Amino acid sequence: IQDWGTSLLLAQKLGAKAKCLVDLGHHLPNCNIEQIVSRLIMEGKLGGFHFNDSKYADDDLTVGSLRPYQLYLIFNELVDGVPGGDLSKSGFGWMIDASHNTKDPLEDLLQSVEAIKIAYAEALIIDRKKLELAQEKNDAVKAQEIMQHAFRTDVRALLAEARLQSGAAIHPIEFYRENSVRGNLVRERG
């Protein structure tokens, strides 16, 4: 479907079960994807995502590799649009849509998952009360400061702590490489 408006129109015509998929690689250059996400949430028609990044078209590059701020703004809309910001209860489909032409596919997926977690964590730490006040006062400068403060906060230590608490590898790519995961998988598959 050529654009999100047509996708929304078709989903509305098809009924309550029809939803829209947002593929981050299928938008015109400089498209305001976060606004699309917001509108689809408002209409109850956001079904899910194909997370990736793009430069020239549907390149299917590593999530957040080129536009991490846009990814963060998308997660801001998701957190804002889902009660309590708990995306695990959103009902959205979450997929990584990547093409592994130059990277080990599992390393690329690990990088993509990390970018998604970072963007989500940054969106969760936005001071929503202050942001709402700035928006009500039409104070674009204050709103930008609030948004950029959360984006510029390094949440990687929090993610590492969460991994440690759950028994996961603190540095997933290092673990993957040090334990020869790819080589072991290749041997297992023959």
C-alpha atoms as one frame of an Amber mdcrd trajectory, in Angstrom:
protein
   0.000   0.000   0.000   1.564   3.252  -1.147   1.077   5.398   1.975  -0.138
   5.303   5.553  -3.306   7.283   4.805  -4.443   4.704   2.270  -3.508   1.944
   4.712  -5.618   3.600   7.420  -8.543   4.117   5.043  -8.475   0.469   3.967
  -8.181  -0.746   7.566 -11.182   1.394   8.548 -13.228   0.011   5.655 -12.276
  -3.585   6.511 -13.500  -3.307  10.091 -12.375  -3.536  13.690  -9.917  -6.408
  13.208  -7.943  -4.717  10.423  -4.862  -2.792  11.565  -1.928  -0.988   9.959
   1.691  -2.111   9.919   4.328   0.612  10.142   7.493  -0.446   8.322  10.155
   2.128   9.137  11.753   1.568   5.738   8.629   2.309   3.690   8.231   6.056
   4.017   9.190   9.005   1.898  12.406  10.811   2.901  11.967  13.072   5.932
   8.535  11.618   6.676   7.235  12.280  10.191   6.781   8.619  11.142   6.179
   9.434  14.792   3.140  11.505  13.787   1.821   8.578  11.745   2.257   6.316
  14.780   0.408   8.818  16.958  -2.504   9.101  14.559  -2.805   5.342  14.111
  -2.851   4.912  17.900  -5.539   7.609  18.216  -7.653   5.768  15.652  -7.028
   2.364  17.271  -5.511   1.118  14.016  -1.842   0.566  14.853  -1.200  -3.140
  14.436   2.555  -3.359  14.610   5.994  -2.576  13.296   8.702  -3.704  11.003
  11.656  -2.108  12.751  14.626  -1.190  10.589  16.338   1.902   9.272  16.860
   3.224   5.768  18.922   5.667   3.768  17.688   5.442   0.184  14.583   3.233
   0.195  13.670   0.047   2.001  17.343  -0.685   2.769  16.425  -2.755   5.853
  19.426  -1.401   7.750  20.082  -2.044  11.435  17.397  -0.453  13.617  18.442
   3.004  14.794  21.706   2.955  12.849  20.942   6.188  10.970  18.052   7.827
  12.791  18.214   7.017  16.500  16.372  10.239  17.426  13.485   9.354  15.142
  13.321   5.892  16.714  13.208   7.552  20.136  10.408   9.895  19.005   8.433
   6.885  17.746   8.820   5.221  21.139   7.758   8.467  22.788   4.464   8.241
  20.881   4.087   4.569  21.761   4.708   5.150  25.475   2.393   8.170  25.415
  -0.332   6.270  23.572  -0.370   3.047  25.592  -1.832   3.151  29.111   1.019
   3.107  31.612   3.570   3.020  28.785   3.782  -0.779  29.113   4.283  -1.834
  25.513   4.222  -5.526  26.433   0.461  -5.091  26.889  -0.085  -3.048  23.730
  -1.105  -5.916  21.478   1.159  -4.575  18.717   3.211  -6.927  16.579   6.947
  -6.296  16.871   9.258  -7.471  14.106  12.769  -6.615  13.033  12.808  -6.323
   9.256  16.473  -6.368   8.347  18.575  -7.421   5.389  21.935  -8.833   6.366
  24.109  -8.125   3.355  27.263  -6.994   5.098  26.873  -8.203   8.691  26.448
 -11.426  10.545  22.634 -11.608  10.791  22.613 -12.474  14.484  24.977  -9.631
  15.354  22.742  -7.273  13.386  19.710  -8.525  15.311  21.536  -8.038  18.600
  22.359  -4.453  17.607  18.751  -3.857  16.530  17.324  -5.200  19.776  19.739
  -2.980  21.723  18.651   0.107  19.746  14.985  -0.700  20.400  15.610  -1.188
  24.121  17.561   2.077  24.338  14.850   4.066  22.531  12.138   2.533  24.725
  14.090   3.218  27.933  14.729   6.810  26.884  11.027   7.284  26.157  10.138
   5.878  29.569  12.285   8.449  31.403  10.681  11.494  29.779   9.210  13.733
  32.464   5.675  13.534  31.094   4.179  15.981  33.605   6.705  18.685  32.721
   6.297  17.920  29.026   2.519  18.243  29.281   2.858  21.595  31.072   5.250
  22.852  28.388   2.825  21.712  25.692  -0.128  23.397  27.417   1.868  26.639
  27.589   2.934  26.191  23.949   6.542  26.401  25.167   8.380  24.674  22.347
  11.797  25.475  23.825  10.977  23.802  27.159   9.373  20.817  25.412  12.484
  20.369  23.290  14.716  20.574  26.369  12.658  17.904  28.132  12.669  15.616
  25.102  16.367  16.032  24.394  17.309  15.570  28.044  15.764  12.098  28.035
  17.287  11.277  24.645  20.751  12.358  25.760  20.572  10.390  29.001  22.767
   7.318  28.670  20.510   4.410  29.635  22.950   1.664  28.655  24.030   1.070
  32.265  20.382   0.529  33.229  20.005  -2.014  30.432  23.213  -3.760  31.516
  21.904  -3.911  35.101  18.621  -5.400  33.874  20.585  -8.032  31.936  22.669
  -8.805  35.004  19.540  -9.166  37.154  17.986 -11.570  34.653  21.153 -13.632
  34.163  21.681 -12.472  30.577  24.971 -11.391  29.034  25.837  -7.796  29.897
  27.487  -7.280  26.488  25.528  -9.488  24.062  27.769  -9.120  20.996  30.925
  -9.775  23.012  29.271 -12.863  24.507  28.141 -13.996  21.059  31.652 -13.665
  19.637  33.587 -15.012  22.631  31.391 -18.122  22.743  31.568 -18.715  18.977
  27.778 -18.853  18.790  27.726 -18.556  14.987  30.333 -21.271  14.512  28.496
 -23.576  16.913  25.207 -23.032  15.097  26.833 -23.714  11.721  28.342 -26.958
  13.056  24.997 -28.043  14.541  23.184 -27.456  11.253  25.873 -29.163   9.195
